[in-house]
């Protein structure tokens, strides 16, 4: 069970929300175990509201993007104006690096779904 297979099966249209949440969470954990990077699963984990788990997973990774994500998730409160501005700035930088999934997750943290 991977994220790709979940998306290809289009289970999101036929499953109850609680089942879909648990399947997505399990698929994210399996994806992380196989790739050891958080960039692919960040948007799903943020959508599930598992910010602290994502921050912990990002701290264990060696990549600079993962370390920056861990720092972003642990140091800023996204309910404040400063946290939102930092998230928007980082999301824009991620877009310029063509990390679209991670960028979408950071936009989600900032509460800017339309951007």
N, CA, C and O atoms as a printed pandas DataFrame, in Angstrom:
     atom_number atom_name residue_name chain_id  residue_number  x_coord  y_coord  z_coord
0              1         N          UNK        A               1    0.850   -1.175    0.000
1              2        CA          UNK        A               1    0.000    0.000    0.000
2              3         C          UNK        A               1    0.895    1.239    0.000
3              4         O          UNK        A               1    1.629    1.488    0.956
4              5         N          UNK        A               2    0.825    1.993   -1.064
5              6        CA          UNK        A               2    1.599    3.216   -1.174
6              7         C          UNK        A               2    0.662    4.378   -1.456
7              8         O          UNK        A               2   -0.514    4.184   -1.762
8              9         N          UNK        A               3    1.193    5.580   -1.350
9             10        CA          UNK        A               3    0.379    6.753   -1.665
10            11         C          UNK        A               3   -0.038    6.754   -3.123
11            12         O          UNK        A               3   -1.161    7.134   -3.456
12            13         N          UNK        A               4    0.862    6.331   -3.984
13            14        CA          UNK        A               4    0.549    6.280   -5.411
14            15         C          UNK        A               4   -0.590    5.310   -5.684
15            16         O          UNK        A               4   -1.494    5.614   -6.462
16            17         N          UNK        A               5   -0.551    4.142   -5.046
17            18        CA          UNK        A               5   -1.621    3.179   -5.272
18            19         C          UNK        A               5   -2.943    3.681   -4.704
19            20         O          UNK        A               5   -3.996    3.430   -5.289
20            21         N          UNK        A               6   -2.908    4.382   -3.581
21            22        CA          UNK        A               6   -4.141    4.957   -3.032
22            23         C          UNK        A               6   -4.755    5.960   -4.001
23            24         O          UNK        A               6   -5.967    5.969   -4.218
24            25         N          UNK        A               7   -3.907    6.801   -4.576
25            26        CA          UNK        A               7   -4.415    7.797   -5.512
26            27         C          UNK        A               7   -4.936    7.158   -6.789
27            28         O          UNK        A               7   -5.941    7.608   -7.339
28            29         N          UNK        A               8   -4.270    6.117   -7.266
29            30        CA          UNK        A               8   -4.699    5.456   -8.497
30            31         C          UNK        A               8   -6.000    4.690   -8.313
31            32         O          UNK        A               8   -6.794    4.594   -9.249
32            33         N          UNK        A               9   -6.231    4.149   -7.136
33            34        CA          UNK        A               9   -7.460    3.403   -6.882
34            35         C          UNK        A               9   -8.668    4.308   -6.668
35            36         O          UNK        A               9   -9.810    3.849   -6.715
36            37         N          UNK        A              10   -8.417    5.587   -6.433
37            38        CA          UNK        A              10   -9.469    6.569   -6.191
38            39         C          UNK        A              10  -10.389    6.161   -5.042
39            40         O          UNK        A              10  -11.611    6.287   -5.126
40            41         N          UNK        A              11   -9.772    5.671   -3.972
41            42        CA          UNK        A              11  -10.527    5.236   -2.811
42            43         C          UNK        A              11  -11.163    6.387   -2.051
43            44         O          UNK        A              11  -12.090    6.182   -1.268
44            45         N          UNK        A              12  -10.671    7.594   -2.278
45            46        CA          UNK        A              12  -11.195    8.733   -1.545
46            47         C          UNK        A              12  -12.665    8.995   -1.849
47            48         O          UNK        A              12  -13.332    9.704   -1.096
48            49         N          UNK        A              13  -13.177    8.438   -2.934
49            50        CA          UNK        A              13  -14.567    8.663   -3.290
50            51         C          UNK        A              13  -15.504    7.608   -2.707
51            52         O          UNK        A              13  -16.718    7.809   -2.698
52            53         N          UNK        A              14  -14.973    6.504   -2.228
53            54        CA          UNK        A              14  -15.840    5.413   -1.801
54            55         C          UNK        A              14  -15.689    4.999   -0.345
55            56         O          UNK        A              14  -16.489    4.205    0.149
56            57         N          UNK        A              15  -14.684    5.517    0.354
57            58        CA          UNK        A              15  -14.436    5.093    1.732
58            59         C          UNK        A              15  -14.935    6.136    2.734
59            60         O          UNK        A              15  -14.984    7.327    2.427
60            61         N          UNK        A              16  -15.302    5.682    3.926
61            62        CA          UNK        A              16  -15.602    6.650    4.990
62            63         C          UNK        A              16  -14.347    7.433    5.358
63            64         O          UNK        A              16  -13.227    6.956    5.173
64            65         N          UNK        A              17  -14.545    8.617    5.872
65            66        CA          UNK        A              17  -13.424    9.509    6.160
66            67         C          UNK        A              17  -12.448    8.910    7.165
67            68         O          UNK        A              17  -11.237    9.051    6.993
68            69         N          UNK        A              18  -12.932    8.256    8.192
69            70        CA          UNK        A              18  -12.034    7.686    9.202
70            71         C          UNK        A              18  -11.152    6.592    8.610
71            72         O          UNK        A              18   -9.969    6.503    8.939
72            73         N          UNK        A              19  -11.716    5.766    7.745
73            74        CA          UNK        A              19  -10.943    4.709    7.089
74            75         C          UNK        A              19   -9.915    5.311    6.145
75            76         O          UNK        A              19   -8.774    4.854    6.082
76            77         N          UNK        A              20  -10.320    6.324    5.423
77            78        CA          UNK        A              20   -9.401    6.989    4.499
78            79         C          UNK        A              20   -8.245    7.640    5.252
79            80         O          UNK        A              20   -7.103    7.594    4.793
80            81         N          UNK        A              21   -8.529    8.242    6.399
81            82        CA          UNK        A              21   -7.477    8.848    7.214
82            83         C          UNK        A              21   -6.470    7.803    7.687
83            84         O          UNK        A              21   -5.262    8.027    7.618
84            85         N          UNK        A              22   -6.961    6.674    8.165
85            86        CA          UNK        A              22   -6.040    5.654    8.673
86            87         C          UNK        A              22   -5.221    5.037    7.535
87            88         O          UNK        A              22   -4.033    4.768    7.710
88            89         N          UNK        A              23   -5.838    4.811    6.381
89            90        CA          UNK        A              23   -5.088    4.276    5.238
90            91         C          UNK        A              23   -4.028    5.262    4.759
91            92         O          UNK        A              23   -2.907    4.867    4.439
92            93         N          UNK        A              24   -4.376    6.521    4.709
93            94        CA          UNK        A              24   -3.420    7.546    4.282
94            95         C          UNK        A              24   -2.264    7.644    5.267
95            96         O          UNK        A              24   -1.109    7.768    4.859
96            97         N          UNK        A              25   -2.561    7.589    6.542
97            98        CA          UNK        A              25   -1.514    7.645    7.555
98            99         C          UNK        A              25   -0.564    6.457    7.441
99           100         O          UNK        A              25    0.653    6.627    7.505
100          101         N          UNK        A              26   -1.110    5.265    7.272
101          102        CA          UNK        A              26   -0.272    4.072    7.113
102          103         C          UNK        A              26    0.568    4.148    5.849
103          104         O          UNK        A              26    1.744    3.784    5.859
104          105         N          UNK        A              27   -0.029    4.619    4.761
105          106        CA          UNK        A              27    0.710    4.739    3.501
106          107         C          UNK        A              27    1.838    5.756    3.629
107          108         O          UNK        A              27    2.916    5.556    3.071
108          109         N          UNK        A              28    1.602    6.846    4.360
109          110        CA          UNK        A              28    2.649    7.849    4.573
110          111         C          UNK        A              28    3.811    7.267    5.364
111          112         O          UNK        A              28    4.973    7.505    5.038
112          113         N          UNK        A              29    3.496    6.509    6.398
113          114        CA          UNK        A              29    4.562    5.902    7.200
114          115         C          UNK        A              29    5.368    4.896    6.381
115          116         O          UNK        A              29    6.591    4.837    6.505
116          117         N          UNK        A              30    4.695    4.108    5.551
117          118        CA          UNK        A              30    5.408    3.157    4.686
118          119         C          UNK        A              30    6.268    3.881    3.663
119          120         O          UNK        A              30    7.390    3.462    3.377
120          121         N          UNK        A              31    5.746    4.961    3.117
121          122        CA          UNK        A              31    6.509    5.763    2.149
122          123         C          UNK        A              31    7.756    6.352    2.800
123          124         O          UNK        A              31    8.833    6.357    2.204
124          125         N          UNK        A              32    7.605    6.846    4.023
125          126        CA          UNK        A              32    8.746    7.409    4.737
126          127         C          UNK        A              32    9.789    6.342    5.034
127          128         O          UNK        A              32   10.986    6.593    4.900
128          129         N          UNK        A              33    9.352    5.159    5.434
129          130        CA          UNK        A              33   10.289    4.080    5.732
130          131         C          UNK        A              33   11.073    3.651    4.497
131          132         O          UNK        A              33   12.239    3.270    4.601
132          133         N          UNK        A              34   10.446    3.711    3.341
133          134        CA          UNK        A              34   11.145    3.274    2.133
134          135         C          UNK        A              34   12.036    4.360    1.529
135          136         O          UNK        A              34   13.087    4.045    0.971
136          137         N          UNK        A              35   11.634    5.641    1.627
137          138        CA          UNK        A              35   12.403    6.705    0.979
138          139         C          UNK        A              35   13.257    7.525    1.927
139          140         O          UNK        A              35   14.249    8.122    1.507
140          141         N          UNK        A              36   12.885    7.564    3.206
141          142        CA          UNK        A              36   13.584    8.363    4.218
142          143         C          UNK        A              36   13.628    9.846    3.869
143          144         O          UNK        A              36   14.614   10.526    4.150
144          145         N          UNK        A              37   12.564   10.341    3.258
145          146        CA          UNK        A              37   12.437   11.763    2.996
146          147         C          UNK        A              37   11.004   12.189    3.282
147          148         O          UNK        A              37   10.061   11.423    3.081
148          149         N          UNK        A              38   10.859   13.403    3.748
149          150        CA          UNK        A              38    9.533   13.896    4.125
150          151         C          UNK        A              38    8.879   14.740    3.037
151          152         O          UNK        A              38    7.710   15.103    3.161
152          153         N          UNK        A              39    9.602   15.052    1.995
153          154        CA          UNK        A              39    9.067   15.933    0.964
154          155         C          UNK        A              39    7.846   15.337    0.273
155          156         O          UNK        A              39    6.927   16.073   -0.087
156          157         N          UNK        A              40    7.816   14.035    0.083
157          158        CA          UNK        A              40    6.710   13.393   -0.620
158          159         C          UNK        A              40    5.448   13.273    0.226
159          160         O          UNK        A              40    4.338   13.283   -0.308
160          161         N          UNK        A              41    5.611   13.162    1.530
161          162        CA          UNK        A              41    4.459   12.892    2.383
162          163         C          UNK        A              41    4.002   14.109    3.175
163          164         O          UNK        A              41    3.014   14.027    3.905
164          165         N          UNK        A              42    4.689   15.220    3.050
165          166        CA          UNK        A              42    4.413   16.388    3.899
166          167         C          UNK        A              42    2.986   16.891    3.745
167          168         O          UNK        A              42    2.321   17.158    4.745
168          169         N          UNK        A              43    2.508   17.024    2.533
169          170        CA          UNK        A              43    1.164   17.580    2.339
170          171         C          UNK        A              43    0.103   16.675    2.947
171          172         O          UNK        A              43   -0.896   17.162    3.476
172          173         N          UNK        A              44    0.307   15.368    2.879
173          174        CA          UNK        A              44   -0.672   14.439    3.457
174          175         C          UNK        A              44   -0.643   14.489    4.982
175          176         O          UNK        A              44   -1.693   14.495    5.625
176          177         N          UNK        A              45    0.547   14.524    5.557
177          178        CA          UNK        A              45    0.668   14.561    7.014
178          179         C          UNK        A              45    0.121   15.874    7.576
179          180         O          UNK        A              45   -0.503   15.884    8.638
180          181         N          UNK        A              46    0.350   16.969    6.875
181          182        CA          UNK        A              46   -0.182   18.259    7.307
182          183         C          UNK        A              46   -1.703   18.259    7.189
183          184         O          UNK        A              46   -2.394   18.781    8.064
184          185         N          UNK        A              47   -2.224   17.679    6.119
185          186        CA          UNK        A              47   -3.675   17.596    5.954
186          187         C          UNK        A              47   -4.315   16.740    7.042
187          188         O          UNK        A              47   -5.442   17.004    7.461
188          189         N          UNK        A              48   -3.604   15.722    7.495
189          190        CA          UNK        A              48   -4.110   14.875    8.564
190          191         C          UNK        A              48   -3.947   15.510    9.943
191          192         O          UNK        A              48   -4.478   14.999   10.929
192          193         N          UNK        A              49   -3.220   16.615   10.015
193          194        CA          UNK        A              49   -3.010   17.303   11.286
194          195         C          UNK        A              49   -1.915   16.698   12.132
195          196         O          UNK        A              49   -1.897   16.888   13.348
196          197         N          UNK        A              50   -1.001   15.973   11.514
197          198        CA          UNK        A              50    0.076   15.306   12.249
198          199         C          UNK        A              50    1.387   16.079   12.097
199          200         O          UNK        A              50    2.383   15.555   11.598
200          201         N          UNK        A              51    1.361   17.332   12.538
201          202        CA          UNK        A              51    2.526   18.201   12.393
202          203         C          UNK        A              51    3.690   17.730   13.255
203          204         O          UNK        A              51    4.836   17.729   12.805
204          205         N          UNK        A              52    3.405   17.331   14.486
205          206        CA          UNK        A              52    4.493   16.938   15.384
206          207         C          UNK        A              52    5.159   15.645   14.924
207          208         O          UNK        A              52    6.377   15.502   15.030
208          209         N          UNK        A              53    4.378   14.718   14.421
209          210        CA          UNK        A              53    4.957   13.484   13.881
210          211         C          UNK        A              53    5.818   13.789   12.659
211          212         O          UNK        A              53    6.905   13.230   12.508
212          213         N          UNK        A              54    5.341   14.667   11.794
213          214        CA          UNK        A              54    6.108   15.057   10.619
214          215         C          UNK        A              54    7.402   15.750   11.026
215          216         O          UNK        A              54    8.447   15.502   10.425
216          217         N          UNK        A              55    7.350   16.612   12.036
217          218        CA          UNK        A              55    8.563   17.290   12.507
218          219         C          UNK        A              55    9.565   16.291   13.063
219          220         O          UNK        A              55   10.765   16.416   12.821
220          221         N          UNK        A              56    9.087   15.307   13.802
221          222        CA          UNK        A              56    9.972   14.277   14.355
222          223         C          UNK        A              56   10.599   13.455   13.242
223          224         O          UNK        A              56   11.789   13.142   13.288
224          225         N          UNK        A              57    9.803   13.107   12.247
225          226        CA          UNK        A              57   10.338   12.331   11.118
226          227         C          UNK        A              57   11.350   13.150   10.332
227          228         O          UNK        A              57   12.368   12.619    9.888
228          229         N          UNK        A              58   11.078   14.436   10.156
229          230        CA          UNK        A              58   11.999   15.293    9.403
230          231         C          UNK        A              58   13.318   15.481   10.129
231          232         O          UNK        A              58   14.359   15.638    9.490
232          233         N          UNK        A              59   13.290   15.468   11.456
233          234        CA          UNK        A              59   14.535   15.613   12.217
234          235         C          UNK        A              59   15.470   14.424   12.020
235          236         O          UNK        A              59   16.687   14.569   12.133
236          237         N          UNK        A              60   14.917   13.258   11.727
237          238        CA          UNK        A              60   15.749   12.063   11.556
238          239         C          UNK        A              60   16.366   11.970   10.169
239          240         O          UNK        A              60   17.234   11.128    9.939
240          241         N          UNK        A              61   15.942   12.805    9.256
241          242        CA          UNK        A              61   16.452   12.755    7.884
242          243         C          UNK        A              61   17.726   13.576    7.751
243          244         O          UNK        A              61   17.980   14.496    8.528
244          245         N          UNK        A              62   18.514   13.221    6.753
245          246        CA          UNK        A              62   19.788   13.903    6.552
246          247         C          UNK        A              62   19.690   15.067    5.578
247          248         O          UNK        A              62   20.593   15.903    5.535
248          249         N          UNK        A              63   18.632   15.142    4.806
249          250        CA          UNK        A              63   18.506   16.168    3.775
250          251         C          UNK        A              63   18.301   17.558    4.338
251          252         O          UNK        A              63   17.731   17.718    5.417
252          253         N          UNK        A              64   18.764   18.561    3.614
253          254        CA          UNK        A              64   18.637   19.943    4.075
254          255         C          UNK        A              64   17.185   20.407    4.035
255          256         O          UNK        A              64   16.760   21.184    4.890
256          257         N          UNK        A              65   16.428   19.942    3.056
257          258        CA          UNK        A              65   15.018   20.320    2.964
258          259         C          UNK        A              65   14.254   19.761    4.157
259          260         O          UNK        A              65   13.396   20.440    4.720
260          261         N          UNK        A              66   14.561   18.532    4.541
261          262        CA          UNK        A              66   13.888   17.919    5.682
262          263         C          UNK        A              66   14.245   18.626    6.983
263          264         O          UNK        A              66   13.384   18.823    7.840
264          265         N          UNK        A              67   15.493   19.001    7.131
265          266        CA          UNK        A              67   15.915   19.726    8.337
266          267         C          UNK        A              67   15.224   21.094    8.409
267          268         O          UNK        A              67   14.795   21.524    9.480
268          269         N          UNK        A              68   15.123   21.763    7.274
269          270        CA          UNK        A              68   14.448   23.061    7.247
270          271         C          UNK        A              68   12.962   22.904    7.581
271          272         O          UNK        A              68   12.382   23.752    8.258
272          273         N          UNK        A              69   12.358   21.831    7.109
273          274        CA          UNK        A              69   10.955   21.558    7.424
274          275         C          UNK        A              69   10.783   21.307    8.922
275          276         O          UNK        A              69    9.831   21.796    9.529
276          277         N          UNK        A              70   11.692   20.554    9.508
277          278        CA          UNK        A              70   11.631   20.290   10.948
278          279         C          UNK        A              70   11.748   21.591   11.739
279          280         O          UNK        A              70   11.025   21.800   12.713
280          281         N          UNK        A              71   12.655   22.455   11.318
281          282        CA          UNK        A              71   12.833   23.744   11.989
282          283         C          UNK        A              71   11.578   24.604   11.849
283          284         O          UNK        A              71   11.153   25.249   12.808
284          285         N          UNK        A              72   10.998   24.612   10.675
285          286        CA          UNK        A              72    9.791   25.393   10.428
286          287         C          UNK        A              72    8.635   24.905   11.305
287          288         O          UNK        A              72    7.906   25.708   11.888
288          289         N          UNK        A              73    8.477   23.601   11.390
289          290        CA          UNK        A              73    7.362   23.043   12.146
290          291         C          UNK        A              73    7.513   23.191   13.650
291          292         O          UNK        A              73    6.513   23.285   14.363
292          293         N          UNK        A              74    8.740   23.214   14.143
293          294        CA          UNK        A              74    8.938   23.273   15.588
294          295         C          UNK        A              74    9.094   24.690   16.131
295          296         O          UNK        A              74    8.783   24.931   17.297
296          297         N          UNK        A              75    9.562   25.621   15.326
297          298        CA          UNK        A              75    9.872   26.948   15.849
298          299         C          UNK        A              75    8.779   27.988   15.678
299          300         O          UNK        A              75    8.812   29.024   16.341
300          301         N          UNK        A              76    7.810   27.738   14.805
301          302        CA          UNK        A              76    6.826   28.782   14.513
302          303         C          UNK        A              76    5.408   28.327   14.835
303          304         O          UNK        A              76    5.052   27.161   14.666
304          305         N          UNK        A              77    4.618   29.279   15.301
305          306        CA          UNK        A              77    3.198   29.061   15.543
306          307         C          UNK        A              77    2.445   29.650   14.355
307          308         O          UNK        A              77    2.549   30.847   14.085
308          309         N          UNK        A              78    1.693   28.824   13.651
309          310        CA          UNK        A              78    1.046   29.262   12.415
310          311         C          UNK        A              78   -0.294   29.933   12.649
311          312         O          UNK        A              78   -1.024   30.230   11.703
312          313         N          UNK        A              79   -0.614   30.171   13.912
313          314        CA          UNK        A              79   -1.799   30.949   14.246
314          315         C          UNK        A              79   -1.469   32.442   14.317
315          316         O          UNK        A              79   -2.371   33.280   14.301
316          317         N          UNK        A              80   -0.178   32.774   14.395
317          318        CA          UNK        A              80    0.233   34.173   14.480
318          319         C          UNK        A              80    0.578   34.703   13.095
319          320         O          UNK        A              80    0.831   33.941   12.161
320          321         N          UNK        A              81    0.581   36.011   12.988
321          322        CA          UNK        A              81    0.909   36.651   11.708
322          323         C          UNK        A              81    2.344   36.333   11.282
323          324         O          UNK        A              81    2.608   36.087   10.105
324          325         N          UNK        A              82    3.267   36.339   12.247
325          326        CA          UNK        A              82    4.668   36.054   11.927
326          327         C          UNK        A              82    4.830   34.636   11.386
327          328         O          UNK        A              82    5.551   34.427   10.411
328          329         N          UNK        A              83    4.170   33.664   12.005
329          330        CA          UNK        A              83    4.241   32.281   11.546
330          331         C          UNK        A              83    3.684   32.120   10.143
331          332         O          UNK        A              83    4.240   31.379    9.332
332          333         N          UNK        A              84    2.596   32.806    9.855
333          334        CA          UNK        A              84    1.994   32.738    8.520
334          335         C          UNK        A              84    2.933   33.343    7.486
335          336         O          UNK        A              84    3.102   32.785    6.402
336          337         N          UNK        A              85    3.544   34.477    7.809
337          338        CA          UNK        A              85    4.461   35.125    6.863
338          339         C          UNK        A              85    5.691   34.257    6.597
339          340         O          UNK        A              85    6.154   34.171    5.459
340          341         N          UNK        A              86    6.218   33.620    7.630
341          342        CA          UNK        A              86    7.371   32.726    7.459
342          343         C          UNK        A              86    6.976   31.537    6.590
343          344         O          UNK        A              86    7.738   31.126    5.715
344          345         N          UNK        A              87    5.791   30.986    6.826
345          346        CA          UNK        A              87    5.327   29.854    6.027
346          347         C          UNK        A              87    5.148   30.246    4.563
347          348         O          UNK        A              87    5.526   29.486    3.672
348          349         N          UNK        A              88    4.580   31.415    4.304
349          350        CA          UNK        A              88    4.395   31.866    2.923
350          351         C          UNK        A              88    5.731   32.085    2.215
351          352         O          UNK        A              88    5.887   31.740    1.044
352          353         N          UNK        A              89    6.682   32.657    2.931
353          354        CA          UNK        A              89    8.004   32.883    2.344
354          355         C          UNK        A              89    8.682   31.553    2.004
355          356         O          UNK        A              89    9.269   31.404    0.933
356          357         N          UNK        A              90    8.595   30.588    2.929
357          358        CA          UNK        A              90    9.201   29.281    2.684
358          359         C          UNK        A              90    8.482   28.523    1.577
359          360         O          UNK        A              90    9.121   27.830    0.785
360          361         N          UNK        A              91    7.171   28.646    1.515
361          362        CA          UNK        A              91    6.417   27.978    0.452
362          363         C          UNK        A              91    6.804   28.532   -0.915
363          364         O          UNK        A              91    6.910   27.782   -1.885
364          365         N          UNK        A              92    7.013   29.834   -0.991
365          366        CA          UNK        A              92    7.435   30.437   -2.259
366          367         C          UNK        A              92    8.821   29.955   -2.671
367          368         O          UNK        A              92    9.072   29.716   -3.852
368          369         N          UNK        A              93    9.715   29.812   -1.703
369          370        CA          UNK        A              93   11.054   29.285   -2.002
370          371         C          UNK        A              93   10.974   27.840   -2.485
371          372         O          UNK        A              93   11.690   27.441   -3.403
372          373         N          UNK        A              94   10.101   27.065   -1.859
373          374        CA          UNK        A              94    9.939   25.672   -2.285
374          375         C          UNK        A              94    9.350   25.568   -3.683
375          376         O          UNK        A              94    9.701   24.667   -4.444
376          377         N          UNK        A              95    8.453   26.489   -4.022
377          378        CA          UNK        A              95    7.922   26.512   -5.388
378          379         C          UNK        A              95    9.019   26.785   -6.402
379          380         O          UNK        A              95    9.050   26.178   -7.473
380          381         N          UNK        A              96    9.921   27.702   -6.063
381          382        CA          UNK        A              96   11.010   28.017   -6.995
382          383         C          UNK        A              96   11.972   26.839   -7.150
383          384         O          UNK        A              96   12.652   26.721   -8.170
384          385         N          UNK        A              97   12.031   25.959   -6.130
385          386        CA          UNK        A              97   12.862   24.758   -6.212
386          387         C          UNK        A              97   12.107   23.576   -6.830
387          388         O          UNK        A              97   12.644   22.474   -6.938
388          389         N          UNK        A              98   10.864   23.821   -7.230
389          390        CA          UNK        A              98    9.988   22.818   -7.861
390          391         C          UNK        A              98    9.667   21.647   -6.937
391          392         O          UNK        A              98    9.543   20.509   -7.390
392          393         N          UNK        A              99    9.536   21.922   -5.664
393          394        CA          UNK        A              99    9.083   20.927   -4.685
394          395         C          UNK        A              99    7.610   21.210   -4.415
395          396         O          UNK        A              99    7.254   21.769   -3.378
396          397         N          UNK        A             100    6.770   20.821   -5.347
397          398        CA          UNK        A             100    5.370   21.231   -5.342
398          399         C          UNK        A             100    4.566   20.627   -4.193
399          400         O          UNK        A             100    3.753   21.326   -3.587
400          401         N          UNK        A             101    4.769   19.357   -3.880
401          402        CA          UNK        A             101    4.033   18.732   -2.791
402          403         C          UNK        A             101    4.355   19.358   -1.449
403          404         O          UNK        A             101    3.456   19.652   -0.661
404          405         N          UNK        A             102    5.619   19.559   -1.194
405          406        CA          UNK        A             102    6.051   20.179    0.057
406          407         C          UNK        A             102    5.588   21.630    0.122
407          408         O          UNK        A             102    5.184   22.114    1.179
408          409         N          UNK        A             103    5.651   22.312   -1.003
409          410        CA          UNK        A             103    5.183   23.689   -1.058
410          411         C          UNK        A             103    3.687   23.771   -0.744
411          412         O          UNK        A             103    3.246   24.665   -0.021
412          413         N          UNK        A             104    2.922   22.842   -1.288
413          414        CA          UNK        A             104    1.488   22.808   -1.006
414          415         C          UNK        A             104    1.206   22.593    0.465
415          416         O          UNK        A             104    0.286   23.193    1.022
416          417         N          UNK        A             105    1.995   21.739    1.096
417          418        CA          UNK        A             105    1.836   21.509    2.526
418          419         C          UNK        A             105    2.136   22.746    3.352
419          420         O          UNK        A             105    1.440   23.026    4.328
420          421         N          UNK        A             106    3.158   23.484    2.971
421          422        CA          UNK        A             106    3.519   24.689    3.716
422          423         C          UNK        A             106    2.481   25.793    3.479
423          424         O          UNK        A             106    2.167   26.550    4.398
424          425         N          UNK        A             107    1.950   25.890    2.265
425          426        CA          UNK        A             107    0.846   26.816    2.031
426          427         C          UNK        A             107   -0.349   26.438    2.897
427          428         O          UNK        A             107   -1.045   27.308    3.420
428          429         N          UNK        A             108   -0.582   25.144    3.045
429          430        CA          UNK        A             108   -1.683   24.655    3.873
430          431         C          UNK        A             108   -1.479   25.086    5.330
431          432         O          UNK        A             108   -2.427   25.488    6.003
432          433         N          UNK        A             109   -0.227   24.996    5.810
433          434        CA          UNK        A             109    0.075   25.453    7.169
434          435         C          UNK        A             109   -0.258   26.920    7.346
435          436         O          UNK        A             109   -0.753   27.332    8.395
436          437         N          UNK        A             110    0.013   27.697    6.327
437          438        CA          UNK        A             110   -0.244   29.144    6.398
438          439         C          UNK        A             110   -1.723   29.458    6.255
439          440         O          UNK        A             110   -2.139   30.590    6.499
440          441         N          UNK        A             111   -2.522   28.473    5.865
441          442        CA          UNK        A             111   -3.950   28.697    5.690
442          443         C          UNK        A             111   -4.292   29.343    4.361
443          444         O          UNK        A             111   -5.371   29.915    4.210
444          445         N          UNK        A             112   -3.398   29.260    3.410
445          446        CA          UNK        A             112   -3.608   29.869    2.090
446          447         C          UNK        A             112   -3.809   28.765    1.066
447          448         O          UNK        A             112   -2.870   28.381    0.368
448          449         N          UNK        A             113   -5.012   28.264    0.976
449          450        CA          UNK        A             113   -5.288   27.126    0.097
450          451         C          UNK        A             113   -5.316   27.525   -1.373
451          452         O          UNK        A             113   -4.982   26.708   -2.230
452          453         N          UNK        A             114   -5.695   28.730   -1.682
453          454        CA          UNK        A             114   -5.851   29.131   -3.083
454          455         C          UNK        A             114   -4.525   29.461   -3.754
455          456         O          UNK        A             114   -4.454   29.503   -4.982
456          457         N          UNK        A             115   -3.479   29.694   -2.977
457          458        CA          UNK        A             115   -2.201   30.045   -3.580
458          459         C          UNK        A             115   -1.488   28.783   -3.977
459          460         O          UNK        A             115   -0.380   28.841   -4.509
